[in-house]
Short mmCIF file of C-alpha atoms and ligand atoms in Angstrom, two decimals:
data_model
loop_
_atom_site.label_atom_id
_atom_site.label_comp_id
_atom_site.label_asym_id
_atom_site.label_seq_id
_atom_site.Cartn_x
_atom_site.Cartn_y
_atom_site.Cartn_z
CA MET A 873 -12.82 -14.45 -42.47
CA ASN A 874 -13.32 -16.84 -39.19
CA ASP A 875 -17.19 -16.20 -38.55
CA GLN A 876 -16.18 -17.73 -34.63
CA THR A 877 -15.03 -14.49 -34.10
CA ALA A 878 -16.15 -12.82 -31.14
CA PRO A 879 -17.94 -9.53 -31.36
CA ALA A 880 -15.45 -6.59 -30.94
CA GLY A 881 -15.28 -5.81 -27.27
CA VAL A 882 -16.24 -8.91 -25.93
CA MET A 883 -13.57 -12.14 -25.45
CA PRO A 884 -14.33 -15.45 -26.36
CA ALA A 885 -15.41 -17.35 -22.97
CA PHE A 886 -13.14 -20.32 -21.97
CA ARG A 887 -12.86 -22.37 -19.25
CA VAL A 888 -10.70 -24.80 -17.28
CA ALA A 889 -10.94 -28.24 -17.92
CA PRO A 890 -13.21 -29.65 -15.18
CA GLY A 891 -11.35 -32.40 -12.38
CA HIS A 892 -8.28 -31.35 -11.72
CA PRO A 893 -6.58 -34.26 -10.44
CA ALA A 894 -5.87 -33.09 -6.48
CA SER A 895 -3.04 -35.28 -5.82
CA LEU A 896 -0.77 -33.68 -8.55
CA LEU A 897 -1.39 -30.82 -5.82
CA PRO A 898 1.49 -30.46 -3.82
CA ALA A 899 -0.14 -32.26 -0.05
CA ALA A 900 1.57 -29.02 2.11
CA LEU A 901 3.08 -25.75 1.59
CA PRO A 902 5.35 -25.07 3.93
CA VAL A 903 7.55 -21.96 3.02
CA ARG A 904 6.61 -18.95 3.92
CA ALA A 905 8.07 -15.55 3.00
CA LEU A 906 10.16 -14.47 5.85
CA LEU A 907 10.41 -10.30 5.45
CA ALA A 908 14.28 -9.88 5.45
CA GLY A 909 14.62 -6.23 5.58
CA THR A 910 12.72 -2.76 4.49
CA GLY A 911 13.60 0.36 3.32
CA GLY A 912 11.86 3.96 2.86
CA TYR A 913 12.61 7.03 0.80
CA LEU A 914 10.55 10.30 1.50
CA PRO A 915 11.00 13.91 -0.93
CA ARG A 916 13.30 16.05 0.08
CA ARG A 917 10.94 19.12 0.17
CA ILE A 918 8.06 19.17 2.99
CA VAL A 919 5.16 21.35 2.60
CA THR A 920 3.80 22.23 6.32
CA ASN A 921 0.05 23.10 6.55
CA ASP A 922 0.55 27.09 7.36
CA GLU A 923 2.05 27.03 3.90
CA LEU A 924 -0.80 25.26 2.67
CA ALA A 925 -3.02 28.03 4.65
CA ALA A 926 -0.97 30.66 2.88
CA ARG A 927 -2.77 30.02 -0.67
CA LEU A 928 -5.69 27.95 -0.38
CA ASP A 929 -8.85 28.74 2.30
CA THR A 930 -7.45 25.77 5.20
CA SER A 931 -5.87 26.23 8.34
CA ASP A 932 -3.45 24.38 10.17
CA ALA A 933 -5.79 23.80 13.08
CA TRP A 934 -8.44 22.74 10.94
CA ILE A 935 -6.50 19.91 8.91
CA VAL A 936 -4.72 18.34 12.54
CA GLU A 937 -8.38 18.44 13.85
CA ARG A 938 -10.10 15.99 11.34
CA THR A 939 -6.33 14.56 10.20
CA GLY A 940 -3.80 14.65 12.66
CA ILE A 941 -1.52 15.70 9.34
CA HIS A 942 0.56 18.18 10.52
CA GLN A 943 2.66 18.30 7.34
CA ARG A 944 3.99 16.23 3.74
CA HIS A 945 6.25 15.40 1.32
CA ILE A 946 6.50 16.88 -1.87
CA ALA A 947 8.44 14.72 -5.24
CA ALA A 948 10.24 17.39 -7.29
CA PRO A 949 10.56 17.08 -10.58
CA ASP A 950 13.41 14.42 -10.04
CA GLU A 951 11.80 12.72 -7.82
CA THR A 952 9.88 10.47 -9.67
CA ALA A 953 7.51 7.57 -8.95
CA VAL A 954 10.88 5.22 -10.60
CA PHE A 955 13.23 6.90 -8.67
CA MET A 956 11.57 6.49 -5.36
CA GLY A 957 10.92 2.91 -5.74
CA ALA A 958 14.24 1.96 -6.76
CA GLU A 959 15.87 4.05 -3.43
CA ALA A 960 13.51 2.26 -0.58
CA ALA A 961 14.34 -0.91 -2.69
CA ARG A 962 17.72 -0.80 -2.85
CA ALA A 963 17.63 -0.07 1.19
CA ALA A 964 15.37 -2.78 1.64
CA LEU A 965 17.66 -5.22 0.17
CA ALA A 966 21.14 -4.10 2.00
CA ASN A 967 19.16 -4.68 5.28
CA GLY A 968 18.14 -7.44 4.36
CA GLY A 969 21.45 -8.70 3.37
CA GLY A 970 20.55 -9.59 -0.53
CA THR A 971 21.78 -9.00 -3.68
CA ALA A 972 20.42 -8.08 -6.99
CA GLY A 973 20.98 -11.77 -7.97
CA ASP A 974 18.85 -12.70 -4.85
CA VAL A 975 15.96 -11.19 -6.47
CA ASP A 976 13.77 -13.52 -8.54
CA ALA A 977 10.13 -10.61 -9.03
CA LEU A 978 9.51 -7.41 -8.13
CA ILE A 979 6.04 -6.41 -7.26
CA VAL A 980 5.30 -2.57 -7.74
CA ALA A 981 2.12 -1.06 -6.33
CA THR A 982 1.10 2.06 -7.47
CA SER A 983 -1.22 4.81 -8.74
CA THR A 984 1.13 7.18 -10.12
CA PRO A 985 3.76 5.56 -12.07
CA ASP A 986 5.55 7.55 -14.63
CA GLU A 987 5.01 5.54 -17.63
CA ALA A 988 2.44 3.56 -19.42
CA PHE A 989 5.43 0.95 -19.46
CA PRO A 990 7.76 -0.19 -19.22
CA ALA A 991 6.52 -0.95 -15.81
CA THR A 992 7.57 0.85 -13.06
CA ALA A 993 9.13 -2.17 -11.28
CA VAL A 994 11.10 -3.03 -14.85
CA ARG A 995 12.54 0.62 -14.54
CA ILE A 996 13.66 0.11 -11.33
CA GLN A 997 14.71 -3.41 -11.41
CA TYR A 998 17.40 -2.11 -13.95
CA LEU A 999 18.81 0.55 -11.71
CA LEU A 1000 19.30 -2.11 -9.20
CA GLY A 1001 21.12 -3.87 -11.52
CA ILE A 1002 18.86 -6.95 -11.36
CA ARG A 1003 19.47 -8.94 -14.93
CA ARG A 1004 17.27 -11.79 -14.05
CA GLY A 1005 13.62 -12.70 -12.91
CA PHE A 1006 10.81 -10.74 -13.68
CA GLY A 1007 9.03 -7.51 -12.67
CA PHE A 1008 5.39 -5.42 -12.76
CA ASP A 1009 2.88 -3.06 -11.18
CA LEU A 1010 -0.42 -3.67 -9.64
CA SER A 1011 -3.25 -0.82 -9.03
CA ALA A 1012 -5.23 -1.36 -5.96
CA ALA A 1013 -5.02 2.07 -5.12
CA CYS A 1014 -4.37 3.08 -1.21
CA SER A 1015 -3.89 -0.94 -0.37
CA GLY A 1016 -2.13 -1.48 -2.69
CA PHE A 1017 1.42 -2.91 -0.92
CA ILE A 1018 -1.12 -5.42 0.75
CA TYR A 1019 -2.27 -6.80 -2.79
CA ALA A 1020 1.36 -7.00 -3.17
CA LEU A 1021 2.33 -8.42 -0.54
CA GLY A 1022 -0.90 -11.15 -1.33
CA VAL A 1023 1.12 -11.66 -5.00
CA ALA A 1024 4.46 -12.00 -3.46
CA ASP A 1025 3.65 -14.61 -0.14
CA ALA A 1026 1.34 -16.65 -3.69
CA LEU A 1027 4.75 -16.63 -5.81
CA ILE A 1028 6.77 -17.60 -2.59
CA ARG A 1029 4.21 -20.30 -1.21
CA THR A 1030 3.91 -22.01 -4.66
CA GLY A 1031 7.72 -21.62 -5.26
CA MET A 1032 8.04 -19.58 -8.51
CA ALA A 1033 9.72 -16.90 -6.57
CA ARG A 1034 12.17 -17.21 -3.86
CA GLY A 1035 13.14 -13.52 -3.44
CA VAL A 1036 10.35 -10.58 -3.40
CA LEU A 1037 11.17 -7.51 -4.07
CA VAL A 1038 7.85 -5.33 -2.85
CA ILE A 1039 7.80 -1.76 -3.68
CA GLY A 1040 4.80 0.70 -2.79
CA THR A 1041 5.91 4.42 -4.60
CA GLU A 1042 3.74 7.61 -4.80
CA VAL A 1043 3.47 10.48 -6.23
CA TYR A 1044 0.00 11.79 -5.74
CA SER A 1045 0.99 15.64 -5.72
CA ARG A 1046 0.62 15.21 -9.25
CA ILE A 1047 -2.90 14.08 -9.54
CA LEU A 1048 -4.40 16.48 -6.81
CA ASP A 1049 -6.38 19.42 -7.84
CA TRP A 1050 -4.54 22.04 -5.67
CA GLN A 1051 -7.13 24.21 -5.54
CA ASP A 1052 -9.62 21.63 -3.34
CA ARG A 1053 -9.32 21.80 -0.52
CA SER A 1054 -11.09 18.53 0.16
CA THR A 1055 -8.74 16.99 -0.72
CA CYS A 1056 -5.06 18.16 -1.38
CA VAL A 1057 -4.25 18.36 2.41
CA LEU A 1058 -4.71 14.60 2.78
CA PHE A 1059 -1.98 13.37 0.73
CA GLY A 1060 1.63 13.14 0.30
CA ASP A 1061 4.77 11.34 -1.69
CA GLY A 1062 7.17 8.76 -1.04
CA ALA A 1063 7.87 5.30 -1.25
CA GLY A 1064 8.88 1.99 0.40
CA ALA A 1065 10.12 -1.25 0.22
CA ALA A 1066 10.24 -4.72 2.36
CA PHE A 1067 12.60 -7.98 0.47
CA LEU A 1068 11.02 -11.12 1.42
CA VAL A 1069 12.39 -14.44 1.04
CA ALA A 1070 11.34 -17.84 1.10
CA GLY A 1071 11.78 -19.75 4.83
CA GLY A 1072 10.94 -22.22 6.47
CA GLY A 1073 10.35 -25.68 4.07
CA SER A 1074 12.63 -29.03 3.97
CA GLY A 1075 11.26 -29.80 7.52
CA ALA A 1076 12.23 -26.43 8.54
CA SER A 1077 9.71 -25.33 10.03
CA THR A 1078 9.36 -21.66 11.39
CA ASP A 1079 6.46 -19.88 12.36
CA ARG A 1080 7.91 -16.75 11.05
CA GLY A 1081 6.89 -14.72 8.09
CA LEU A 1082 3.49 -13.72 6.60
CA LEU A 1083 0.95 -15.67 8.17
CA SER A 1084 -1.69 -14.71 5.55
CA THR A 1085 -3.67 -11.81 3.63
CA HIS A 1086 -6.54 -11.40 3.19
CA LEU A 1087 -8.38 -9.19 -0.16
CA HIS A 1088 -11.45 -7.53 -1.25
CA SER A 1089 -12.46 -5.38 -3.44
CA ASP A 1090 -16.10 -3.31 -4.92
CA GLY A 1091 -16.34 -2.06 -7.70
CA ALA A 1092 -19.51 -0.93 -6.95
CA LEU A 1093 -17.89 1.58 -4.45
CA GLY A 1094 -15.32 2.85 -7.08
CA ASP A 1095 -16.84 6.14 -7.33
CA ILE A 1096 -16.44 7.26 -3.88
CA LEU A 1097 -13.14 7.30 -4.48
CA SER A 1098 -11.16 8.21 -7.93
CA VAL A 1099 -8.66 9.46 -10.60
CA ASP A 1100 -11.25 10.25 -13.18
CA GLY A 1101 -8.78 9.90 -15.98
CA ALA A 1102 -5.27 8.42 -17.75
CA VAL A 1103 -3.31 7.49 -20.56
CA GLY A 1104 -6.27 5.74 -21.93
CA ARG A 1105 -8.26 8.94 -22.06
CA ARG A 1106 -6.56 11.97 -23.93
CA ASP A 1107 -9.50 14.16 -22.76
CA ARG A 1108 -8.79 14.33 -18.75
CA PRO A 1109 -5.30 13.92 -17.54
CA GLY A 1110 -7.49 12.72 -14.49
CA VAL A 1111 -7.38 14.22 -10.90
CA LEU A 1112 -8.39 12.75 -7.55
CA LEU A 1113 -12.04 12.86 -6.67
CA MET A 1114 -13.27 11.77 -3.11
CA ASN A 1115 -16.60 11.29 -1.29
CA GLY A 1116 -14.71 12.04 1.96
CA ARG A 1117 -17.59 10.87 4.54
CA GLU A 1118 -18.53 7.90 2.08
CA VAL A 1119 -14.69 7.06 2.26
CA PHE A 1120 -14.86 7.28 6.21
CA ARG A 1121 -17.31 5.12 6.61
CA HIS A 1122 -16.65 2.20 4.77
CA ALA A 1123 -13.13 2.38 5.98
CA VAL A 1124 -13.93 1.87 9.23
CA ALA A 1125 -16.13 -1.17 8.49
CA ARG A 1126 -14.27 -2.69 6.25
CA MET A 1127 -10.74 -2.46 7.39
CA ALA A 1128 -12.70 -4.03 11.00
CA ASP A 1129 -13.68 -6.79 9.48
CA ALA A 1130 -10.64 -7.93 7.50
CA VAL A 1131 -8.44 -7.16 10.83
CA ASP A 1132 -10.66 -10.28 12.06
CA GLU A 1133 -10.78 -12.36 8.94
CA ALA A 1134 -7.23 -12.05 9.63
CA LEU A 1135 -7.44 -13.06 13.08
CA MET A 1136 -9.96 -15.35 12.76
CA ALA A 1137 -7.88 -17.74 9.78
CA ASN A 1138 -5.08 -18.05 12.07
CA GLY A 1139 -6.90 -18.67 15.00
CA LEU A 1140 -5.60 -15.69 16.89
CA SER A 1141 -7.47 -13.24 19.06
CA HIS A 1142 -6.72 -9.11 18.87
CA THR A 1143 -4.96 -9.71 22.63
CA ASP A 1144 -2.05 -11.97 20.33
CA VAL A 1145 -1.08 -8.64 18.36
CA ASP A 1146 2.06 -6.72 19.01
CA TRP A 1147 2.18 -4.02 16.33
CA LEU A 1148 -0.70 -2.50 14.34
CA VAL A 1149 1.09 -0.72 11.38
CA PRO A 1150 -2.28 0.74 9.71
CA HIS A 1151 -2.58 2.56 6.15
CA GLN A 1152 -1.45 6.00 6.85
CA ALA A 1153 -4.80 7.86 5.69
CA ASN A 1154 -6.11 9.87 8.81
CA LEU A 1155 -4.92 9.86 12.83
CA ARG A 1156 -8.76 9.24 13.07
CA ILE A 1157 -9.46 6.25 11.26
CA ILE A 1158 -6.43 4.85 12.50
CA ASP A 1159 -7.60 5.83 16.43
CA ALA A 1160 -10.83 3.51 15.40
CA MET A 1161 -9.14 0.52 14.38
CA GLY A 1162 -6.62 0.94 17.79
CA ARG A 1163 -9.63 1.17 19.91
CA ARG A 1164 -11.42 -1.71 17.87
CA LEU A 1165 -8.18 -4.13 18.23
CA GLY A 1166 -7.83 -2.69 22.26
CA LEU A 1167 -4.38 -1.53 21.57
CA PRO A 1168 -3.01 1.36 22.97
CA SER A 1169 -1.77 4.27 20.96
CA GLU A 1170 1.79 3.35 21.97
CA ARG A 1171 1.17 -0.11 19.98
CA VAL A 1172 -0.21 1.63 16.48
CA VAL A 1173 2.70 2.81 14.30
CA VAL A 1174 1.31 6.46 13.08
CA THR A 1175 3.45 8.10 9.76
CA VAL A 1176 0.43 10.17 9.19
CA ASP A 1177 1.27 13.30 11.15
CA ARG A 1178 4.39 13.70 9.31
CA HIS A 1179 4.29 12.41 5.69
CA ALA A 1180 0.30 12.66 5.27
CA ASN A 1181 -1.53 10.26 3.45
CA THR A 1182 1.00 8.04 0.35
CA SER A 1183 -0.84 5.86 -0.52
CA ALA A 1184 0.11 2.38 -1.53
CA ALA A 1185 4.16 3.85 0.20
CA SER A 1186 2.34 4.20 3.57
CA ILE A 1187 2.59 0.89 5.03
CA PRO A 1188 6.47 -0.17 4.23
CA LEU A 1189 6.88 3.70 5.21
CA ALA A 1190 5.63 2.47 8.44
CA LEU A 1191 6.69 -0.85 8.96
CA ALA A 1192 10.20 0.79 7.55
CA GLU A 1193 10.63 3.07 10.13
CA ALA A 1194 8.87 1.15 13.23
CA LEU A 1195 11.81 -1.89 12.38
CA ALA A 1196 15.03 0.78 12.09
CA ASP A 1197 13.99 2.63 14.94
CA GLY A 1198 13.88 -0.36 17.22
CA ARG A 1199 10.29 -0.63 18.08
CA ILE A 1200 8.95 -3.70 15.97
CA ARG A 1201 11.49 -6.72 17.82
CA PRO A 1202 12.11 -10.10 16.02
CA GLY A 1203 9.72 -12.51 16.40
CA GLN A 1204 6.75 -9.87 17.13
CA LEU A 1205 3.13 -10.13 15.70
CA VAL A 1206 2.40 -7.34 13.01
CA LEU A 1207 -1.07 -6.27 11.67
CA MET A 1208 -1.18 -4.39 8.65
CA GLU A 1209 -4.54 -3.05 7.27
CA ALA A 1210 -5.92 -0.69 3.96
CA LEU A 1211 -8.12 0.61 2.24
CA GLY A 1212 -8.60 2.79 -1.09
CA GLY A 1213 -9.85 3.81 -4.08
CA GLY A 1214 -11.63 0.31 -6.22
CA LEU A 1215 -13.04 0.26 -2.94
CA THR A 1216 -9.98 -2.30 -2.46
CA TRP A 1217 -9.35 -3.74 0.71
CA GLY A 1218 -7.53 -5.94 2.87
CA SER A 1219 -5.40 -7.26 5.68
CA ALA A 1220 -1.97 -9.14 5.89
CA LEU A 1221 -0.19 -10.58 9.59
CA LEU A 1222 3.32 -10.45 9.67
CA ARG A 1223 5.45 -12.29 12.62
CA VAL A 1224 8.66 -10.49 12.10
N1 ACO K 657 -9.68 23.31 5.19
C1 ACO K 657 -10.92 23.91 5.92
N2 ACO K 657 -12.54 23.67 5.36
C2 ACO K 657 -12.35 22.62 4.69
C3 ACO K 657 -11.25 21.60 4.33
C4 ACO K 657 -9.80 22.40 4.26
N3 ACO K 657 -8.94 21.49 3.76
N4 ACO K 657 -11.83 20.28 3.51
C5 ACO K 657 -13.22 21.02 3.61
N5 ACO K 657 -13.07 21.71 4.22
C6 ACO K 657 -14.63 21.68 4.67
C7 ACO K 657 -15.70 21.25 4.16
O1 ACO K 657 -15.88 22.52 3.02
C8 ACO K 657 -17.56 21.77 5.04
O2 ACO K 657 -17.93 22.99 4.72
P1 ACO K 657 -19.31 23.31 4.70
O3 ACO K 657 -19.67 23.14 6.46
O4 ACO K 657 -19.44 24.55 4.61
O5 ACO K 657 -19.69 22.43 3.51
C9 ACO K 657 -17.02 20.88 5.85
O6 ACO K 657 -15.46 21.55 6.11
C10 ACO K 657 -17.08 19.95 6.39
O7 ACO K 657 -16.32 19.37 5.77
P2 ACO K 657 -16.56 17.66 5.49
O8 ACO K 657 -16.22 16.89 4.57
O9 ACO K 657 -18.14 16.77 5.77
O10 ACO K 657 -15.75 17.45 6.24
P3 ACO K 657 -15.15 16.04 7.16
O11 ACO K 657 -15.28 16.17 8.89
O12 ACO K 657 -15.91 14.95 7.20
O13 ACO K 657 -13.67 15.41 7.57
C11 ACO K 657 -12.14 14.65 6.08
C12 ACO K 657 -13.60 15.64 6.12
C13 ACO K 657 -11.00 14.52 6.56
C14 ACO K 657 -12.11 14.00 4.45
C15 ACO K 657 -12.52 13.24 6.58
O14 ACO K 657 -14.07 12.95 5.60
C16 ACO K 657 -12.01 12.22 6.15
O15 ACO K 657 -10.86 12.21 6.85
N6 ACO K 657 -12.73 10.97 5.08
C17 ACO K 657 -11.55 9.97 5.30
C18 ACO K 657 -10.94 9.83 3.54
C19 ACO K 657 -9.20 9.55 3.99
O16 ACO K 657 -8.94 9.23 4.64
N7 ACO K 657 -9.34 9.06 2.41
C20 ACO K 657 -8.44 8.54 2.06
C21 ACO K 657 -8.49 7.27 2.29
S1 ACO K 657 -8.59 6.08 1.54
C22 ACO K 657 -7.16 6.69 0.66
O17 ACO K 657 -5.88 5.93 1.01
C23 ACO K 657 -6.96 6.26 -0.67
#
């Protein structure tokens, strides 16, 4: 028996050797993550507010007035996180002119995976015929896509990957209490994806691509938005719980801070932003963010009215829609922001 064994549940501490010589680090990292293509998938079945009102004590008028939501897509049993994510990723890869051989990494943001493992990303990797590279899932609730963009950006900038599929795929319909009118009316299912590729570098400078991502979390606020169980707790399969007023209060303040942080870090101002592509939780939160940036509503991409809140899928779905219909054009500056359970929040600035 080794007397250095740490007590159960406590990992022995370790520390990275101090004084890592700065001269070994590259002086400049000119490579950027460029957006090559996007894609999305929405379940076949649409559920309107009136359908919910037929079996719950709610109304279309209440839901529209408080949230801006008119309908949501709800997944059939075969429309799993893996299936929807694969559909979205396949479209993103094709739109970006890529093939399976161009994908070095897949990052899936999801709170509703089909299995504890293999990771959703690895299942999607197989379905897309990708036989190289690596994939993993990331859990940051509704901020998942922004987090995944941040990780993809780091992989590309450091040269660990040159082609990365970033996917948000969610089936919140499976973790909702369908008797709880204060939560079940707010969410929907779907998947969105972006294919990022390394650009610039080798002296070829570019002002396009991901300019920055800023990520934050605060576990002290974990209980205002949570799913109170998962596979690690057999006594609780987990259902979504939310203090809506508290979430609302933190959402506007924290996302506004993350937006200011992104603009300041890039020496930009509100007037430089062409498009706001926000997390789609609630039209009132989106409107508040648009007003704060001084952006007219025509410059804010909104899908919450038709998709409801699809958590980590909401931003890539909105981005894919606005790129596909030509609203967002090459060269334009897109600001993305999100807040979700954790709390987690963050922002990303992208020149398309
Ligand atoms: N239909 C009718 N009445 C309802 C419903 C409903 N679907 N849901 C709640 N109510 C009732 C409540 O019971 C309450 O009734 P009472 O006054 O008799 O007690 C009344 O409406 C007001 O309830 P509030 O919760 O105070 O309503 P509020 O104006 O705050 O709106 C809402 C609720 C829409 C949830 C709002 O707080 C909100 O948008 N919060 C942010 C939530 C959110 O966006 N969450 C997700 C973001 S994070 C993420 O994406 C994971």
